[in-house]
mmCIF file of C-alpha atoms in Angstrom:
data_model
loop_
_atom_site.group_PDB
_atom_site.id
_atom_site.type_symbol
_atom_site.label_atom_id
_atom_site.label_comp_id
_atom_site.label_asym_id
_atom_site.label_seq_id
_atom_site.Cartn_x
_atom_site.Cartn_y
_atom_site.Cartn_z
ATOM 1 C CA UNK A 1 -108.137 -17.022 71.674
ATOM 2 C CA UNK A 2 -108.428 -18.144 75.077
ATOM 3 C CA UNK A 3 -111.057 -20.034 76.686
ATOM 4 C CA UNK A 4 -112.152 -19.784 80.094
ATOM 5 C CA UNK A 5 -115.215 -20.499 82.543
ATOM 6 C CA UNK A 6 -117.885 -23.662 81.083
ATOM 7 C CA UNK A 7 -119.387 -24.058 78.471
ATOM 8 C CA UNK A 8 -116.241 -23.145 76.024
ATOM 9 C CA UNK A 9 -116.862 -19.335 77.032
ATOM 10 C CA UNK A 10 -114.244 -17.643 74.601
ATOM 11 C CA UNK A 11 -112.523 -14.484 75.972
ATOM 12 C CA UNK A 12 -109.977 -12.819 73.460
ATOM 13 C CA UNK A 13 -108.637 -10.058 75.372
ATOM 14 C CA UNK A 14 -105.694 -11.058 77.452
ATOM 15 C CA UNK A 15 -106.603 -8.699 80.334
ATOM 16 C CA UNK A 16 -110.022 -9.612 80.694
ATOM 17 C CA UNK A 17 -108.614 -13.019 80.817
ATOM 18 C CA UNK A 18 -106.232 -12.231 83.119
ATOM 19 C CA UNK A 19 -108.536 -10.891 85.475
ATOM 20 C CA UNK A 20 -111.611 -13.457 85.094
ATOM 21 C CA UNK A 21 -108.723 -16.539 85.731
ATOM 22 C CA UNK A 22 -107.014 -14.251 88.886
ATOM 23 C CA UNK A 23 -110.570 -13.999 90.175
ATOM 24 C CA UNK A 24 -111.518 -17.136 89.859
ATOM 25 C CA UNK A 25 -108.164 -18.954 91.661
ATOM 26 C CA UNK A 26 -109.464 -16.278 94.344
ATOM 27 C CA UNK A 27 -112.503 -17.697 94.955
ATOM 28 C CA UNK A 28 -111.837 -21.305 94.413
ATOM 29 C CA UNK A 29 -108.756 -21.102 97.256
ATOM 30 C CA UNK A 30 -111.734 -19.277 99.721
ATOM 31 C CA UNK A 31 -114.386 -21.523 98.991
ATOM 32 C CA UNK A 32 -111.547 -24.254 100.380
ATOM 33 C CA UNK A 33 -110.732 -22.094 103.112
ATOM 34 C CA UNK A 34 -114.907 -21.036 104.071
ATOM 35 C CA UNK A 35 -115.920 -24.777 104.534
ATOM 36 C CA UNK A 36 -112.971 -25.692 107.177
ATOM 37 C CA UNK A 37 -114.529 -26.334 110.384
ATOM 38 C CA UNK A 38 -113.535 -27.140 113.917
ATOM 39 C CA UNK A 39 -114.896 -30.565 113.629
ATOM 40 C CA UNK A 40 -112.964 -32.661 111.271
ATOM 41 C CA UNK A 41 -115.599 -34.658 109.859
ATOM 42 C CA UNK A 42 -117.653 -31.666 108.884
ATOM 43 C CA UNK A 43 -114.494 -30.048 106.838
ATOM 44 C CA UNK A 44 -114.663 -33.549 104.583
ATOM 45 C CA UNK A 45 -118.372 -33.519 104.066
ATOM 46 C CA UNK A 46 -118.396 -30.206 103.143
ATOM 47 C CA UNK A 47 -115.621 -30.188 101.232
ATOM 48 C CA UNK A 48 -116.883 -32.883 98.638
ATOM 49 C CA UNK A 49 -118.137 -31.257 96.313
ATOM 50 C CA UNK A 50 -115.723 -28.454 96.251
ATOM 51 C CA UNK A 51 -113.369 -30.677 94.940
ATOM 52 C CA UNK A 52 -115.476 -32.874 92.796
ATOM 53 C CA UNK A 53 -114.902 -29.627 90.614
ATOM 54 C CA UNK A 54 -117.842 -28.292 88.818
ATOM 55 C CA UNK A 55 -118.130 -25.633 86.066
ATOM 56 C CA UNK A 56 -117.937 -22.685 88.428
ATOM 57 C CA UNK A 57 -120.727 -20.770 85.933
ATOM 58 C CA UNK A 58 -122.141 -18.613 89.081
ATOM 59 C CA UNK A 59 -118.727 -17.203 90.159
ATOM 60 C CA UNK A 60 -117.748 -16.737 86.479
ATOM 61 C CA UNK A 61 -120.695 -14.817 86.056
ATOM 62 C CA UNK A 62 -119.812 -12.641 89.411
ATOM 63 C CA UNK A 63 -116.245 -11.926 87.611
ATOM 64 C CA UNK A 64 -117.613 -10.890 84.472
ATOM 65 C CA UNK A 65 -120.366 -8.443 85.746
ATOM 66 C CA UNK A 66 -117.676 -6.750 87.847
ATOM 67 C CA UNK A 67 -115.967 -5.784 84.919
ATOM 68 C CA UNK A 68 -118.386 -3.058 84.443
ATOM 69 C CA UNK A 69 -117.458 -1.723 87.545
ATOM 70 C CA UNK A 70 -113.819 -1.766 89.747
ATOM 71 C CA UNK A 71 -113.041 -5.901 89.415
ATOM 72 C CA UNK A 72 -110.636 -5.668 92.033
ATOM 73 C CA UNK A 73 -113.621 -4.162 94.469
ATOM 74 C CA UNK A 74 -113.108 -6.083 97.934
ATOM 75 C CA UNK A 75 -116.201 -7.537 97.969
ATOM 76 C CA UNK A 76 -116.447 -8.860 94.186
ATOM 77 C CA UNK A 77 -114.632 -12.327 95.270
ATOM 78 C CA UNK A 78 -116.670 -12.902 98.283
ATOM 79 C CA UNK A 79 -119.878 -12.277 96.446
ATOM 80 C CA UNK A 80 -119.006 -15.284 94.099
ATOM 81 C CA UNK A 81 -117.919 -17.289 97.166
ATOM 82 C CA UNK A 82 -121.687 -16.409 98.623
ATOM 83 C CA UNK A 83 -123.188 -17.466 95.068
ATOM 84 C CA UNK A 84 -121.278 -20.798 94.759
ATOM 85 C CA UNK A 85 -121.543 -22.179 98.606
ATOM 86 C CA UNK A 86 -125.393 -21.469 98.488
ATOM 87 C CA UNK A 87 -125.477 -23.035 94.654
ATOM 88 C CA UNK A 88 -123.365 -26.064 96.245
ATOM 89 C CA UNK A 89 -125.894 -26.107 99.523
ATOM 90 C CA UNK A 90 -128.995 -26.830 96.824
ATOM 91 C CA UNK A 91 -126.593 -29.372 95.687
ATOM 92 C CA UNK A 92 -126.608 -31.120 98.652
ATOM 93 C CA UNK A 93 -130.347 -30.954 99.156
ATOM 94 C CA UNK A 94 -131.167 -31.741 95.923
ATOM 95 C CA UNK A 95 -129.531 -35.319 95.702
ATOM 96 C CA UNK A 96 -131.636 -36.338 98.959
ATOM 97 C CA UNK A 97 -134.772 -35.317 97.521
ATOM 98 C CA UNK A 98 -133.905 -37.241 94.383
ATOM 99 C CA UNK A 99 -132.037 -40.481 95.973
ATOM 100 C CA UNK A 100 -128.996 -39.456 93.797
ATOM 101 C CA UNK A 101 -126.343 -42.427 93.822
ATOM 102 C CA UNK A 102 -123.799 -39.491 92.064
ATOM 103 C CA UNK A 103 -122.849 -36.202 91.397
ATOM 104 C CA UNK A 104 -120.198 -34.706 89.592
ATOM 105 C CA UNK A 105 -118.899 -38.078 88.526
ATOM 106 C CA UNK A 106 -118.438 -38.919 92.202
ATOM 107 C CA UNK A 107 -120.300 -40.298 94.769
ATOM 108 C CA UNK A 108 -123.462 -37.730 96.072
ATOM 109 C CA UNK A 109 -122.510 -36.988 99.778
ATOM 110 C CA UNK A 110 -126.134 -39.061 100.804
ATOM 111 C CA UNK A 111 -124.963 -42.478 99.196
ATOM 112 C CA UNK A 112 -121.197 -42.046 100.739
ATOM 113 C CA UNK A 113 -122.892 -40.965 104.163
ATOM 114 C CA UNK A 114 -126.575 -41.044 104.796
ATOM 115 C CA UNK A 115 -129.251 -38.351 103.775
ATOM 116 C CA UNK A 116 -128.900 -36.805 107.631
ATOM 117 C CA UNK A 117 -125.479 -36.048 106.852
ATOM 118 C CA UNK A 118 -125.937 -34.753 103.270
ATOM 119 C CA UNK A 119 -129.319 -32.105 104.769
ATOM 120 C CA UNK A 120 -127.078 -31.024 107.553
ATOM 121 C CA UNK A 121 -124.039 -30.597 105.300
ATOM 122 C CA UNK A 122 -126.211 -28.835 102.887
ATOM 123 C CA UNK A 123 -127.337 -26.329 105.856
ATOM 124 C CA UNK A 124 -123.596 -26.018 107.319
ATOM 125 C CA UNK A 125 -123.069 -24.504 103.112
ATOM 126 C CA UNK A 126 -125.686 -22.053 104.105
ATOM 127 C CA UNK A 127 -124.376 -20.978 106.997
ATOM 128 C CA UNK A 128 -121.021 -20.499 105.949
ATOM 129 C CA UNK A 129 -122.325 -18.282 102.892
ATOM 130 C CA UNK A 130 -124.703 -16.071 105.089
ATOM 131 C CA UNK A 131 -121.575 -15.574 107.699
ATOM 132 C CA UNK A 132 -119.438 -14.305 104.368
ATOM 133 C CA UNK A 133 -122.498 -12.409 102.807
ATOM 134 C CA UNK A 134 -123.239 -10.891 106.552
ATOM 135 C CA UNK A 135 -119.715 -8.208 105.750
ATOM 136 C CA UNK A 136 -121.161 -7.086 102.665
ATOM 137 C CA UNK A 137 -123.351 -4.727 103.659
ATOM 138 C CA UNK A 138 -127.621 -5.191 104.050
ATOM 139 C CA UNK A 139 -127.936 -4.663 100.098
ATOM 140 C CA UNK A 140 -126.499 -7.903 99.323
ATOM 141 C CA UNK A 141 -127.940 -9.527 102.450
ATOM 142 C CA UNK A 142 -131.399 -8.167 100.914
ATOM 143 C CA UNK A 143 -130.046 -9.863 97.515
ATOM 144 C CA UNK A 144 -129.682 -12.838 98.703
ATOM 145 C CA UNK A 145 -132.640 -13.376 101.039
ATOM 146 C CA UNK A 146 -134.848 -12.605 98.318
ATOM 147 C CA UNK A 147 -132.891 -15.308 95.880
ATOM 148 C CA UNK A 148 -133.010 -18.046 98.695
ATOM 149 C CA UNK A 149 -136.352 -17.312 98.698
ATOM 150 C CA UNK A 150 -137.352 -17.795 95.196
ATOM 151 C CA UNK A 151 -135.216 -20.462 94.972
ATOM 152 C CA UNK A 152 -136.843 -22.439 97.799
ATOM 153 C CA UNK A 153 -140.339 -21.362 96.452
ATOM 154 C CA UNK A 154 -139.296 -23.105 92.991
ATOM 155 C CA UNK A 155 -138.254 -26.641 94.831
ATOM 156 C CA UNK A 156 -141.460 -26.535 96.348
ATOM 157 C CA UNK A 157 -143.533 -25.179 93.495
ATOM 158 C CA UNK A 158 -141.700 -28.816 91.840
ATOM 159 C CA UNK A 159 -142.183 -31.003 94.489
ATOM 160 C CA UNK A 160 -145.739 -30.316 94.772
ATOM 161 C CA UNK A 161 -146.342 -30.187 91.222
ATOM 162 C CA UNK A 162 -149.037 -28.027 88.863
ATOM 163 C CA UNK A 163 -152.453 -27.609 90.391
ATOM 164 C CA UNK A 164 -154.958 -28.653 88.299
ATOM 165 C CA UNK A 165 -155.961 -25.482 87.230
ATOM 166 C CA UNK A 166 -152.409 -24.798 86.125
ATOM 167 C CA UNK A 167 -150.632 -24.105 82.970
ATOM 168 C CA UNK A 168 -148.338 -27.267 83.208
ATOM 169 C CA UNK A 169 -145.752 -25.414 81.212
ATOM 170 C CA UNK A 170 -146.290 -21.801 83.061
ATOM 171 C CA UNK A 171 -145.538 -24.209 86.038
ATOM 172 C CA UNK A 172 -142.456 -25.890 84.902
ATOM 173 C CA UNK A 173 -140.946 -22.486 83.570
ATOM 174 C CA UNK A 174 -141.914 -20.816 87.335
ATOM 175 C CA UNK A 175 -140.200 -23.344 88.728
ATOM 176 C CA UNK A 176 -137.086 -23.073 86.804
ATOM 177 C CA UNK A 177 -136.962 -19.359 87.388
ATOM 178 C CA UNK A 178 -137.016 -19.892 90.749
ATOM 179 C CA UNK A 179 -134.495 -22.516 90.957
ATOM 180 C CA UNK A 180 -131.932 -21.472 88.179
ATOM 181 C CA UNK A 181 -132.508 -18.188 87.098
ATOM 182 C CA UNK A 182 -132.927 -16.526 90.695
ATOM 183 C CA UNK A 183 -129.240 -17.512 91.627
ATOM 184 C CA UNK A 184 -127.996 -16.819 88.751
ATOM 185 C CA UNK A 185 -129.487 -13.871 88.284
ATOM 186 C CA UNK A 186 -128.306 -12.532 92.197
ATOM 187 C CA UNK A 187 -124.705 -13.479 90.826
ATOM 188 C CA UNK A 188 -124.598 -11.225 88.141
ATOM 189 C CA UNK A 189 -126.387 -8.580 90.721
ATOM 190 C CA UNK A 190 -123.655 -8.741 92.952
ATOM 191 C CA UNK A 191 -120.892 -8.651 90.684
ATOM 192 C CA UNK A 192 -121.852 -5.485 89.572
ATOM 193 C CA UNK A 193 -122.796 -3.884 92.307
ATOM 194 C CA UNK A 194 -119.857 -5.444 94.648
ATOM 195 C CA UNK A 195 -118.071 -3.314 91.814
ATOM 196 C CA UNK A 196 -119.282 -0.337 91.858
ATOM 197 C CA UNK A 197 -121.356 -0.170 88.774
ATOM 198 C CA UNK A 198 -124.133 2.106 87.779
ATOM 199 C CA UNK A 199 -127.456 1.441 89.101
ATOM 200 C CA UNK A 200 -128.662 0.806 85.671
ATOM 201 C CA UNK A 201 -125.582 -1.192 84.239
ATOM 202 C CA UNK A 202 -126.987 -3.370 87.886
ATOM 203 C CA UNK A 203 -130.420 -3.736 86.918
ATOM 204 C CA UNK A 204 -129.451 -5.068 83.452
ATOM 205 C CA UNK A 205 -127.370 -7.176 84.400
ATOM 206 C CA UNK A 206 -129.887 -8.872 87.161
ATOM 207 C CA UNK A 207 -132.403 -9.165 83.935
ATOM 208 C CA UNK A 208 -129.490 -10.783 81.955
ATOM 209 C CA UNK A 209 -128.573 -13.079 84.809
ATOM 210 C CA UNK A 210 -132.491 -14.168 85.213
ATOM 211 C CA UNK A 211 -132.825 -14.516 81.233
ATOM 212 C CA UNK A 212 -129.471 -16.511 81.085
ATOM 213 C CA UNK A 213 -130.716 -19.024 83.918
ATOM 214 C CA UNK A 214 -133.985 -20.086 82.275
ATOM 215 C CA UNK A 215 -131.950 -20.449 78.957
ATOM 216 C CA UNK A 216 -129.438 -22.772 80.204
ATOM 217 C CA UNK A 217 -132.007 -25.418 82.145
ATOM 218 C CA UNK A 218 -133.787 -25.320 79.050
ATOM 219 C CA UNK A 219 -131.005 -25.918 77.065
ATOM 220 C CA UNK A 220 -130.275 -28.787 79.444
ATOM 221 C CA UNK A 221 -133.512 -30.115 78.474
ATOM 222 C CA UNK A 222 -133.088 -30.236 75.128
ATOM 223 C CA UNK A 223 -129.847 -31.880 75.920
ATOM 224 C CA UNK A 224 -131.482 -34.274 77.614
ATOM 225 C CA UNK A 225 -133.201 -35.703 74.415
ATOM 226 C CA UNK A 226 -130.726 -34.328 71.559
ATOM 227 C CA UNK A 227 -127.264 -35.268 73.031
ATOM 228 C CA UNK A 228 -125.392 -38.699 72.612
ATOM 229 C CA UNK A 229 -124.442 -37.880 76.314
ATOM 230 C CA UNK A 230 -120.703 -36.769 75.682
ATOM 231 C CA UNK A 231 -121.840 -32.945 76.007
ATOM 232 C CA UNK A 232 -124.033 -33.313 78.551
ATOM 233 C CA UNK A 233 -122.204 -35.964 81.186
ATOM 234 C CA UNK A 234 -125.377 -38.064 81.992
ATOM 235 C CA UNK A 235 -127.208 -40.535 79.840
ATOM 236 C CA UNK A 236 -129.378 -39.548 76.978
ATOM 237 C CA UNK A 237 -132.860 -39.409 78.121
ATOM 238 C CA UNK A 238 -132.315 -39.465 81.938
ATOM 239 C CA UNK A 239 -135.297 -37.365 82.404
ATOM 240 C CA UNK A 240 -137.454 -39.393 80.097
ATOM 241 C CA UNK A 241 -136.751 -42.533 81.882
ATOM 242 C CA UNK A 242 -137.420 -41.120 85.344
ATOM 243 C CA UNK A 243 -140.723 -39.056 83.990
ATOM 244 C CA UNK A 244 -139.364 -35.618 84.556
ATOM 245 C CA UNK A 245 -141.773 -33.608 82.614
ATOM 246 C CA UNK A 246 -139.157 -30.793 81.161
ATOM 247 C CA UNK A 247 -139.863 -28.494 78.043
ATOM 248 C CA UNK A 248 -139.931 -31.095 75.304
ATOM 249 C CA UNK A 249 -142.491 -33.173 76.990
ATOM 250 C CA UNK A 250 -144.867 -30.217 77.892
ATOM 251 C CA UNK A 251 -144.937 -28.892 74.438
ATOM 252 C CA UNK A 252 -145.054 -32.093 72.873
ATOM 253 C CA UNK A 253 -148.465 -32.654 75.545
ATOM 254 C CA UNK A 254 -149.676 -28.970 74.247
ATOM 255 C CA UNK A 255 -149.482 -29.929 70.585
ATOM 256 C CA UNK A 256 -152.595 -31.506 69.065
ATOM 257 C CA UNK A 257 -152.500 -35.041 68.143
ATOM 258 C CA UNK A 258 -151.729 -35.776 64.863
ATOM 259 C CA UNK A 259 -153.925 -38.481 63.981
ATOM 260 C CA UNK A 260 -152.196 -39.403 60.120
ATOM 261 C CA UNK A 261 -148.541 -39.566 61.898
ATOM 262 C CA UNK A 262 -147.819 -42.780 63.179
ATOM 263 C CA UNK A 263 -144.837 -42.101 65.216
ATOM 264 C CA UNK A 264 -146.753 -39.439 67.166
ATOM 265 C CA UNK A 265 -149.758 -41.404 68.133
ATOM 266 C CA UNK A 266 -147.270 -44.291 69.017
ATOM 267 C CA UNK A 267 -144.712 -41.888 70.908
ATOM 268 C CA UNK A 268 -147.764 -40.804 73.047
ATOM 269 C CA UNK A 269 -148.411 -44.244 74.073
ATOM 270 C CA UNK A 270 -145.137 -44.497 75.203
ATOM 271 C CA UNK A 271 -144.661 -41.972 77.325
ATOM 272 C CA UNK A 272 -147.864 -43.562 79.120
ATOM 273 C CA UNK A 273 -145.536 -46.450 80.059
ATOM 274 C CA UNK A 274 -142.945 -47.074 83.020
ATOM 275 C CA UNK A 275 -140.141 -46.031 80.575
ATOM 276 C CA UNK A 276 -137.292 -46.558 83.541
ATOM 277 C CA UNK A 277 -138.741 -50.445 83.766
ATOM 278 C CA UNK A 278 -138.071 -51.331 80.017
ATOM 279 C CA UNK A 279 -135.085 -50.210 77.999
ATOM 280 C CA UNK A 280 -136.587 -51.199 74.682
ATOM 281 C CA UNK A 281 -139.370 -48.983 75.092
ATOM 282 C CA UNK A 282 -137.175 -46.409 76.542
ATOM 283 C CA UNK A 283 -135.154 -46.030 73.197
ATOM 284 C CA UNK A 284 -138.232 -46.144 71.137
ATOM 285 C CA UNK A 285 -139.595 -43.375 73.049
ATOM 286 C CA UNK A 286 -136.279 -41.086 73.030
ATOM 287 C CA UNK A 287 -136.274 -42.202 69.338
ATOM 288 C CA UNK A 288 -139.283 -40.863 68.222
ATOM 289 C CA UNK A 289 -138.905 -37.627 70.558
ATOM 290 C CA UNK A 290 -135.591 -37.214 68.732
ATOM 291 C CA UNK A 291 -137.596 -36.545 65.412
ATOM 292 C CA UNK A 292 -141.028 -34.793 66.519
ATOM 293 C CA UNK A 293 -141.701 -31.445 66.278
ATOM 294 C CA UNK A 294 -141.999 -30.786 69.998
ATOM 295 C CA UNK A 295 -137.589 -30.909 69.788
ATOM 296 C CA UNK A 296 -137.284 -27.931 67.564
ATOM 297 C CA UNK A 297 -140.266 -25.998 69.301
ATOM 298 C CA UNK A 298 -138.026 -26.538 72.316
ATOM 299 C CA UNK A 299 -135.061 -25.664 70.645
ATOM 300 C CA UNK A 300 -136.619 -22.359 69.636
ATOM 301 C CA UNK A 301 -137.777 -21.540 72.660
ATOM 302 C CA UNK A 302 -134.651 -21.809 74.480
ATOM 303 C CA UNK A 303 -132.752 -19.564 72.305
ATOM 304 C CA UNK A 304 -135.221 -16.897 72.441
ATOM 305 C CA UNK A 305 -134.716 -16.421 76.486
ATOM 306 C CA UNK A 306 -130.766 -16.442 75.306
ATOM 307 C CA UNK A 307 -131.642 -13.707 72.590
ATOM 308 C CA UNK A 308 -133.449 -11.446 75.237
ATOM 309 C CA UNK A 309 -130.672 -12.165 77.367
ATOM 310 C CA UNK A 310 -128.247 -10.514 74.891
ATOM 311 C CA UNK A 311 -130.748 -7.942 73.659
ATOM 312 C CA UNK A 312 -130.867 -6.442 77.155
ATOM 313 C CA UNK A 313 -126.866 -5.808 76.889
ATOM 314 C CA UNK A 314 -127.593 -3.519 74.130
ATOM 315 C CA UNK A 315 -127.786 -0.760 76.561
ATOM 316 C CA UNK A 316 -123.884 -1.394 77.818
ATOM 317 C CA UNK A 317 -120.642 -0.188 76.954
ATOM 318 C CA UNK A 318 -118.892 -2.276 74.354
ATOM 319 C CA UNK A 319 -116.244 -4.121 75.807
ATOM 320 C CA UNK A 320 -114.580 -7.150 76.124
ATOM 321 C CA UNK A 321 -116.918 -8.262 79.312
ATOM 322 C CA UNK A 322 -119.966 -7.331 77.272
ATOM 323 C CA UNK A 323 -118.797 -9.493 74.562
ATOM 324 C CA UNK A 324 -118.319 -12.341 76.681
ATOM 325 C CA UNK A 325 -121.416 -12.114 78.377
ATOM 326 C CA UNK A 326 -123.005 -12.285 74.697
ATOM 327 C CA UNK A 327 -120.904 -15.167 73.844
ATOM 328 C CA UNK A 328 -122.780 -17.060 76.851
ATOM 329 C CA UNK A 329 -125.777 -16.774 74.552
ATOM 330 C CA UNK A 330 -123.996 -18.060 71.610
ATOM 331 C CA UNK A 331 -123.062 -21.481 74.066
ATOM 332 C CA UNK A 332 -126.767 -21.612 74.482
ATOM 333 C CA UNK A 333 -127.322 -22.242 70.345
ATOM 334 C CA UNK A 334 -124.549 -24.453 70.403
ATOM 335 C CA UNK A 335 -125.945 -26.346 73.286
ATOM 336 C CA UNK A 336 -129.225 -26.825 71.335
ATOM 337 C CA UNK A 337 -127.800 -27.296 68.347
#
């Protein structure tokens, strides 16, 4: 068995791995080669996070949905490049907007420079990715307009938060479609059609993509709160302590109080506090979280967008691809687990 791609994605056929490790050396050596610029300084900002490494998910998701087309189609490697740059652009804006110190284990490009440098970086990604996207043809320039779109609609749709005659949760999960699962599903979009592939193998693949998205945030959420912080690389309960409202939190607010229990009246008082001013109160809080209800509700949900993410393969040839892309769903149980 080999294992390829994050999140311990197993592949046991040797030419499928073969192919998914070829492409991916293909588009790490262009993504090197896409962010050199004329001005030296720019070539080492925007180079940072390239090789801070990362878990290359969108490109490995480009590889695998050419597979059900020609893998070796010309524009199947650019496509990922497209899908990673603007992925790594977000990147970039994201860490200004939330006064990041790191990222990827090394310093975020607005604490080694300023947050003018990181924004402008951030924009020189963007360009660079539109320039590669521009010789693939208006289909995937339509693609990935649309994407960009959605996925700039979600940062704002977070930044401004739920109106008050908003479904909090509806909210969060809108936002998280537009952020997550609109690049990710555009990666799987291209793949396949960069490949070739049928207009309907396409289509469910983009639904798989968008499914695939929402279930790996959330499972990040429940992360968040379940994980001793090994799996996930950042300390337990980082959202907690900053007051990030993700899944757990929203159902736990949706639930009815429990007036007999104790440990759910008192967790409710404690997520009323400043939980990144006290530590104490902190643990007590991700304590408590750990055992209520609201977890495995959470849990549940998540792997119900990763079981109509592999119920919408059914349709596909069986092959080794297919059975990959399935196995992404299994990561999402284990993830939860």
């Amino acid at each position: 068995m080999t294992v390829v791609g994050p999140f311990g994605l197993s592949v046991q056929d040797r030419d499928l791995t073969s192919d998914v490790q070829a492409g991916m050396d293909a588009v790490e050596a262009s993504l090197t080669e896409t962010v050199k610029s004329d001005v030296p300084f720019i070539t080492v900002t925007a180079s940072h996070l390239i090789e801070a490494g990362g878990k290359r998910f969108r490109p490995l998701l480009v590889m695998l949905a050419a597979q059900f087309g020609d893998p070796y189609a010309p524009g199947v490697v650019p496509a990922a490049v497209v899908v990673e740059l603007t992925h790594l652009a977000t990147l970039y804006h994201d860490d200004v907007m939330d006064e990041a110190p790191v990222r990827r284990g090394a310093p975020s490009a607005n604490s080694r420079w300023d947050n003018s440098v990181a924004i402008l970086t951030g924009d020189f990604l963007f360009s660079r990715a539109s320039q590669v996207l521009a010789d693939l043809g208006p289909a995937a320039v339509r693609l990935q307009a649309d994407a960009f779109e959605r996925l700039v609609t979600g940062q704002i749709l977070e930044t401004a938060g739920p109106r008050p005659e908003d479904d909090p949760l509806q909210h969060y999960l809108d936002v998280i479609a537009g952020k997550t699962g609109s690049l990710v599903a555009v990666a799987c979009h291209l793949g396949a059609l960069m490949s070739g592939a049928t207009p309907e193998a396409v289509e469910i693949l983009r639904q798989y993509g968008e499914r695939m998205g929402t279930a790996f945030q959330l499972a990040d959420d429940v992360l968040d709160i379940a994980s001793d912080g090994h799996e996930s690389g950042k300390t337990p309960g980082t959202d907690l302590r900053e007051g990030v409202p993700t899944l757990p939190i929203l159902l736990l607010q949706q639930m009815p109080v429990d007036e007999a229990d104790p440990e759910d009246l008192r967790l409710r008082e404690l997520l009323t506090f400043d939980l990144a001013a006290d530590d104490e109160l902190h643990a007590e809080a991700l304590k408590l979280l750990r055992r209520h209800p609201a977890l495995e509700r959470a849990r549940r949900d998540t792997l119900r967008y990763a079981e109509e993410a592999r119920a919408l393969l059914a349709p596909l040839p069986d092959c080794p691809a297919k059975a990959a892309l399935q196995g992404l769903c299994d990561a999402v149980a284990i993830r939860t687990m």
